[in-house]
Each structure stands twice: as structure tokens, then as C-alpha cells.
Short mmCIF file of C-alpha atoms in Angstrom, two decimals:
data_model
loop_
_atom_site.label_atom_id
_atom_site.label_comp_id
_atom_site.label_asym_id
_atom_site.label_seq_id
_atom_site.Cartn_x
_atom_site.Cartn_y
_atom_site.Cartn_z
CA MET A 4 0.00 0.00 0.00
CA PRO A 5 1.37 3.48 -0.85
CA ARG A 6 2.49 5.57 2.08
CA GLN A 7 0.76 8.80 2.97
CA LEU A 8 2.26 12.14 3.89
CA THR A 9 0.45 13.51 6.93
CA ILE A 10 -0.10 17.26 6.66
CA VAL A 11 -2.05 18.18 9.81
CA GLU A 12 -1.05 17.37 13.36
CA PRO A 13 -3.54 14.92 14.95
CA THR A 14 -4.51 17.33 17.73
CA LYS A 15 -5.05 20.33 15.44
CA ARG A 16 -8.03 21.66 13.53
CA PRO A 17 -6.90 22.58 10.00
CA TYR A 18 -7.52 25.93 8.42
CA TRP A 19 -7.12 25.29 4.69
CA GLN A 20 -5.81 28.55 3.21
CA ILE A 21 -6.41 27.92 -0.50
CA VAL A 22 -5.24 30.40 -3.15
CA GLN A 23 -6.10 29.44 -6.73
CA ILE A 24 -4.29 31.40 -9.43
CA GLY A 25 -5.83 31.03 -12.87
CA ALA A 26 -9.52 30.81 -13.76
CA GLY A 27 -9.43 29.63 -17.36
CA ALA A 28 -9.68 26.24 -19.01
CA ASN A 29 -8.22 24.11 -16.20
CA GLY A 30 -9.10 26.61 -13.49
CA SER A 31 -12.81 27.05 -14.11
CA HIS A 32 -13.48 23.30 -14.15
CA PHE A 33 -11.32 22.78 -11.08
CA PHE A 34 -12.96 25.60 -9.13
CA ARG A 35 -16.41 24.19 -9.65
CA GLY A 36 -15.23 20.77 -8.45
CA LEU A 37 -13.37 22.22 -5.47
CA THR A 38 -16.32 24.24 -4.20
CA GLN A 39 -18.64 21.26 -4.52
CA LEU A 40 -16.10 19.07 -2.72
CA ILE A 41 -15.77 21.54 0.16
CA ARG A 42 -19.54 21.73 0.61
CA THR A 43 -19.93 17.95 0.37
CA HIS A 44 -17.32 17.37 3.07
CA ALA A 45 -18.76 20.09 5.29
CA ASN A 46 -22.26 18.62 5.02
CA SER A 47 -21.08 15.10 5.84
CA PHE A 48 -20.75 15.87 9.56
CA GLN A 49 -24.14 15.18 11.08
CA SER A 50 -23.22 16.83 14.36
CA GLY A 51 -23.05 20.12 12.49
CA LYS A 52 -19.57 20.85 13.80
CA VAL A 53 -17.20 20.83 10.83
CA PRO A 54 -13.66 19.84 11.93
CA PHE A 55 -11.96 22.22 9.49
CA SER A 56 -12.25 25.78 8.20
CA ILE A 57 -11.57 27.25 4.79
CA GLY A 58 -10.15 30.46 3.39
CA LEU A 59 -10.71 30.36 -0.37
CA THR A 60 -9.25 32.91 -2.82
CA ILE A 61 -9.39 32.91 -6.62
CA VAL A 62 -7.06 35.16 -8.61
CA ASP A 63 -7.14 36.23 -12.27
CA ALA A 64 -7.58 39.46 -14.24
CA ASP A 65 -9.00 37.96 -17.43
CA LEU A 66 -12.43 38.88 -18.76
CA VAL A 67 -14.76 36.24 -20.15
CA GLU A 68 -14.75 36.27 -23.95
CA HIS A 69 -16.96 34.44 -26.43
CA LYS A 70 -14.12 32.05 -27.32
CA ASN A 71 -13.99 30.92 -23.67
CA LEU A 72 -17.47 29.38 -23.83
CA PHE A 73 -16.25 26.29 -25.65
CA ASN A 74 -13.85 24.80 -23.09
CA GLN A 75 -14.39 26.85 -19.93
CA LEU A 76 -17.29 26.96 -17.47
CA PHE A 77 -18.84 30.23 -18.56
CA ASP A 78 -21.99 31.14 -20.44
CA GLN A 79 -23.30 34.02 -22.55
CA GLU A 80 -24.32 36.05 -19.50
CA ASP A 81 -20.73 35.98 -18.22
CA ILE A 82 -19.21 37.63 -21.30
CA SER A 83 -17.31 40.84 -20.42
CA GLN A 84 -17.34 39.94 -16.70
CA TYR A 85 -14.16 39.10 -14.84
CA LYS A 86 -13.72 35.34 -14.69
CA VAL A 87 -13.14 35.31 -10.94
CA GLU A 88 -16.34 37.29 -10.35
CA ALA A 89 -18.42 34.97 -12.52
CA LEU A 90 -17.07 31.82 -10.87
CA ALA A 91 -17.13 33.11 -7.31
CA ASP A 92 -20.66 34.49 -7.65
CA ARG A 93 -22.06 31.33 -9.22
CA TYR A 94 -20.43 28.65 -7.07
CA GLY A 95 -20.27 30.71 -3.91
CA GLU A 96 -24.05 30.96 -4.07
CA VAL A 97 -24.68 27.35 -5.14
CA TYR A 98 -22.45 25.88 -2.41
CA ASP A 99 -22.91 28.59 0.22
CA LEU A 100 -19.25 29.56 0.46
CA SER A 101 -17.51 32.86 1.13
CA ILE A 102 -14.96 33.39 -1.64
CA ARG A 103 -12.34 36.12 -1.89
CA ARG A 104 -11.79 37.43 -5.43
CA VAL A 105 -8.58 39.14 -6.56
CA ILE A 106 -8.77 40.74 -10.01
CA GLU A 107 -5.09 40.98 -10.84
CA PHE A 108 -2.38 39.13 -12.73
CA VAL A 109 0.25 37.86 -10.28
CA LYS A 110 3.69 39.05 -11.39
CA ASP A 111 5.87 39.46 -8.30
CA ILE A 112 6.83 37.86 -5.00
CA ASP A 113 5.35 40.67 -2.91
CA MET A 114 1.90 39.95 -4.28
CA MET A 115 2.33 36.25 -3.60
CA HIS A 116 3.03 37.07 0.03
CA ARG A 117 -0.02 39.35 0.18
CA LEU A 118 -2.22 36.57 -1.14
CA PHE A 119 -1.04 34.37 1.73
CA THR A 120 -1.40 36.88 4.55
CA VAL A 121 -1.57 34.82 7.74
CA PRO A 122 -5.00 34.96 9.42
CA GLU A 123 -5.48 35.03 13.17
CA VAL A 124 -6.32 31.61 14.59
CA ASP A 125 -6.32 30.00 18.01
CA GLU A 126 -3.62 27.67 19.30
CA ASN A 127 -5.66 24.60 18.40
CA THR A 128 -5.77 25.51 14.70
CA GLN A 129 -3.08 24.71 12.11
CA ILE A 130 -2.92 26.95 9.06
CA VAL A 131 -2.22 24.96 5.89
CA PRO A 132 -1.35 27.29 2.96
CA ILE A 133 -2.11 25.76 -0.45
CA LEU A 134 -1.18 27.35 -3.77
CA VAL A 135 -3.20 26.00 -6.69
CA GLY A 136 -1.52 26.74 -10.00
CA MET A 137 -4.04 26.71 -12.86
CA VAL A 138 -1.98 28.73 -15.31
CA ASP A 139 -1.01 28.06 -18.92
CA ASN A 140 2.44 29.67 -18.92
CA ASN A 141 5.80 28.77 -17.43
CA ARG A 142 6.67 32.34 -16.46
CA SER A 143 4.04 32.17 -13.73
CA ARG A 144 5.37 28.79 -12.62
CA GLN A 145 8.85 30.29 -12.38
CA LEU A 146 7.46 32.94 -10.03
CA PHE A 147 5.65 30.28 -7.99
CA ASP A 148 8.94 28.36 -7.75
CA ALA A 149 10.74 31.43 -6.38
CA PHE A 150 7.97 31.90 -3.81
CA PHE A 151 7.93 28.22 -2.85
CA HIS A 152 11.70 28.17 -2.26
CA SER A 153 11.81 31.57 -0.53
CA ASP A 154 13.33 31.51 2.97
CA ASP A 155 10.28 33.46 4.15
CA VAL A 156 7.95 30.60 3.21
CA LYS A 157 8.12 27.87 5.82
CA ASP A 158 5.05 25.82 4.93
CA LEU A 159 3.34 25.48 1.55
CA ILE A 160 1.57 22.92 -0.58
CA TRP A 161 1.74 23.76 -4.29
CA ILE A 162 -0.60 21.78 -6.53
CA ASP A 163 -0.04 22.55 -10.21
CA ALA A 164 -2.03 21.31 -13.20
CA GLY A 165 -0.67 21.55 -16.73
CA VAL A 166 -1.83 20.29 -20.12
CA GLU A 167 -0.36 19.98 -23.58
CA GLY A 168 -1.74 22.24 -26.28
CA VAL A 169 -2.85 20.98 -29.67
CA GLU A 170 0.06 21.19 -32.11
CA VAL A 171 -0.34 23.72 -34.91
CA LEU A 172 1.85 23.37 -37.99
CA ASP A 173 2.53 26.05 -40.57
CA ALA A 174 0.92 24.86 -43.78
CA THR A 175 1.10 28.15 -45.65
CA ASN A 176 1.06 27.51 -49.41
CA ARG A 177 1.08 23.74 -48.98
CA GLU A 178 -1.10 20.85 -47.87
CA LEU A 179 -0.37 18.93 -44.69
CA THR A 180 0.97 15.41 -45.09
CA ASP A 181 -0.92 12.45 -43.63
CA GLU A 182 1.76 12.09 -40.97
CA GLU A 183 1.37 15.74 -39.98
CA LYS A 184 -2.41 15.38 -39.81
CA ASP A 185 -2.03 12.34 -37.53
CA PHE A 186 0.46 14.26 -35.39
CA ILE A 187 -2.03 17.10 -34.89
CA ALA A 188 -4.96 14.73 -34.30
CA THR A 189 -3.17 12.91 -31.48
CA SER A 190 -1.70 15.99 -29.78
CA GLY A 191 -3.13 17.93 -26.88
CA PHE A 192 -4.31 14.98 -24.79
CA GLY A 193 -1.50 14.77 -22.23
CA GLY A 194 -0.98 16.53 -18.95
CA GLN A 195 0.18 16.28 -15.37
CA VAL A 196 -0.72 17.32 -11.85
CA VAL A 197 2.20 17.76 -9.46
CA CYS A 198 2.06 18.31 -5.71
CA GLY A 199 5.03 20.04 -4.11
CA VAL A 200 5.23 20.19 -0.31
CA LYS A 201 7.36 22.39 1.94
CA LYS A 202 7.14 21.84 5.68
CA ASN A 203 8.98 23.60 8.48
CA GLY A 204 11.23 25.29 5.93
CA ARG A 205 12.25 22.04 4.24
CA VAL A 206 11.14 20.77 0.82
CA ILE A 207 9.49 17.38 1.34
CA LEU A 208 8.18 16.86 -2.20
CA ASP A 209 9.62 18.70 -5.21
CA PRO A 210 7.18 20.98 -7.07
CA VAL A 211 6.44 20.83 -10.79
CA THR A 212 9.41 23.09 -11.61
CA ARG A 213 11.87 20.56 -10.19
CA VAL A 214 10.06 17.45 -11.41
CA TYR A 215 10.13 19.00 -14.90
CA PRO A 216 13.16 21.36 -14.84
CA ASN A 217 12.53 22.47 -18.43
CA VAL A 218 9.85 24.74 -16.92
CA LEU A 219 12.59 26.85 -15.34
CA GLU A 220 14.58 26.88 -18.59
CA ASP A 221 11.71 28.31 -20.65
CA GLU A 222 12.74 31.85 -21.63
CA GLU A 223 10.05 32.44 -24.26
CA THR A 224 7.04 32.44 -21.99
CA ALA A 225 5.50 35.56 -20.42
CA PHE A 226 3.08 36.50 -17.67
CA PRO A 227 -0.64 36.68 -18.53
CA GLY A 228 -1.49 39.99 -20.14
CA GLU A 229 1.96 40.32 -21.72
CA SER A 230 2.80 39.90 -25.40
CA CYS A 231 3.94 36.28 -25.42
CA GLY A 232 0.68 35.25 -23.79
CA ALA A 233 -0.79 35.32 -27.30
CA LEU A 234 1.15 32.11 -28.00
CA ILE A 235 -1.55 30.08 -26.26
CA ILE A 236 -4.00 31.10 -29.00
CA ASN A 237 -1.91 29.14 -31.50
CA ASN A 238 -1.97 26.02 -29.32
CA PRO A 239 -5.60 25.47 -28.39
CA GLN A 240 -6.48 23.13 -25.56
CA ARG A 241 -8.88 20.22 -25.62
CA LEU A 242 -11.90 20.30 -23.32
CA VAL A 243 -11.49 16.67 -22.27
CA THR A 244 -7.85 17.30 -21.30
CA ASN A 245 -8.75 20.37 -19.23
CA ARG A 246 -11.48 18.47 -17.43
CA MET A 247 -9.24 15.51 -16.67
CA ALA A 248 -6.53 17.79 -15.27
CA ALA A 249 -9.12 19.48 -13.07
CA GLU A 250 -10.53 16.18 -11.78
CA LEU A 251 -7.11 14.79 -10.91
CA ALA A 252 -6.19 18.00 -9.07
CA THR A 253 -9.41 17.61 -7.09
CA VAL A 254 -8.25 14.14 -5.99
CA PHE A 255 -5.47 15.76 -3.96
CA PHE A 256 -7.99 17.96 -2.17
CA ASN A 257 -10.33 15.08 -1.48
CA ASN A 258 -7.49 13.32 0.34
CA LEU A 259 -6.55 16.47 2.24
CA LEU A 260 -10.10 17.04 3.46
CA HIS A 261 -10.82 13.36 4.08
CA SER A 262 -7.59 12.13 5.68
CA ARG A 263 -5.50 15.32 6.11
CA SER A 264 -2.88 13.60 3.99
CA ILE A 265 -1.29 13.45 0.55
CA TRP A 266 -0.97 10.08 -1.15
CA ALA A 267 0.70 10.90 -4.47
CA HIS A 268 3.57 13.11 -5.58
CA TYR A 269 2.43 13.57 -9.16
CA ILE A 270 0.11 12.11 -11.79
CA ASN A 271 0.73 11.97 -15.54
CA PHE A 272 -2.32 11.31 -17.68
CA SER A 273 -3.62 10.86 -21.19
CA ALA A 274 -7.13 12.07 -21.94
CA MET A 275 -6.99 10.13 -25.21
CA TYR A 276 -6.65 6.75 -23.50
CA GLY A 277 -8.28 7.70 -20.20
CA GLY A 278 -5.30 6.46 -18.24
CA ALA A 279 -3.03 7.91 -15.59
CA GLY A 280 0.31 6.99 -14.11
CA VAL A 281 0.81 7.81 -10.44
CA THR A 282 4.18 8.49 -8.84
CA PHE A 283 3.69 7.75 -5.16
CA ILE A 284 5.51 9.31 -2.23
CA PRO A 285 8.91 7.61 -1.74
CA ASP A 286 9.39 5.57 1.42
CA ASN A 287 12.53 7.51 2.31
CA ILE A 288 10.68 10.82 2.68
CA HIS A 289 10.81 12.18 6.23
CA GLU A 290 7.97 14.46 7.29
CA ASN A 291 9.74 16.37 10.07
#
């Protein structure tokens, strides 16, 4: 049986401080699942006393556009609204949750720290900060990596979901070959969800940027709202891949809420075949 990494001390009541950055293709599907999961777990305690508390923040400065309706959880009435407002209003009301909305693109360490301002809690409560990366660019992941490894950050769980875009080949003044058509048809189905953990100032599980170091080497990517962000338009994403990434990210939260533990380090998946490969937590990992 795989080992589990215990996150919350047995005698403590967890305060899950969740900050989701990104409200697009992966993010909108994930946010809906997360809010439903939180409400389902809260309602499962018949005594009425829920043994955890939640601080939920969603961050993005994008507006809903017509093109977003095809693979993101928005409708016609949401067009021209901020994505975080549309999602927080809809699912906050449906699942009776208080949701903090931040309408900004995150571009520096100072803002990361502001998003994780430590709330006041009693001595019986353990704050568990969780960064949820639902972004489609490596520049943001590079910033998250710097924050994760900062000496000022002692405890942090960073769950990051990423998907492959559909390959687009330049066929100007020519017709694509059969091999090129097959290459395009089978692209865009892969992805991964990686859970990095830092505890008491020590990295317990490497985050996505160290599992896949090419993320840190990417010099062509840019923050959302900057020029290179237009590159994502040329590599569209598949709805089924976005939804699978969101569901697998939700698995980590189900374990956190249910058992206060993490069971997997990262998951690679194919939405074409419906399969996933799980890399479990190594036996030689020490929690303290």
C-alpha cells in the first residue's frame, strides 16, 4: 500500500488557506469541483460541527470572452465579466461559500506574500497554505517556484495542473501530409498534476518546476497579459484534457479534506486513453 504524507497534526483543527491562481480552461473546471467538494465534506458531519475551516481565494484578471465558452465553465451572461467574479458568484451561491476574489495578474513575489497573509487563529488551529496553479504559462510557474523556495515561506503545498496544447503546424502555401495530420490529431491529450510540499522550511516533495526542470529553462514564456501570452491562442487546448486535469487535481484535495494527507507526488495522464500513471511518495521521505 502506498504511504501517505500527513499534513495536519492529529490534535489540530486545519484551516485550509487555498489560493487558486488562474480561472481559465483548467481553473474554471477545477474551481467548480473544489467548491462542490468543500460543501460535500462540510455537510457530511451530522453533528453540524465541521472539523476544518476554509479560506478560499481565486485570482485572475481575465475577462470572459466568447471564445472561452467552448472549453471553460462560462456562459453568454458571463461575457465581459471578470472570470473570478463569474465563478465566485455562481459557485459561492450554489455551495454557500464565502470566496475572496482578486482581479489581478500575479507578477511578483510581494503579491504572492499578500495573497497568503496569515490569518489570526487559536492555538488549536493549524494553518495549511495551499497554492493551486491553474496557469497556462511557465513564467508564472517560475514565479511560484521562487515563492515556494523563498526563505520566508516555511510551509506550503503547491498543486499545479498543466496540459499539452494541440500542435499547430505552418501549412502556408502547402497541404499537410498524412503524418502531420495524424500528429495534430493525437496531440493535446497529455498533462500532469504535481504536488510540491514544503514543511517547516524544508522541501518534502519537489514541485512541478523541479520534477520538470525544463519549466525553469523556458525563456520564451511571459506573464498573462503580456505579449507572449498570445502564443496560447496558437496552441488550443482540448476540453477533455482540461477536465481531466481538473478532476485529478481535485483528488489531492479530497485526500486532504478526508484524511488530512497526501498520497501521491504527481500524476501523468492521457485524456486520449483515459489512463493515468501515479508516482507515489517515496518511502525515504521524512515528514519532520
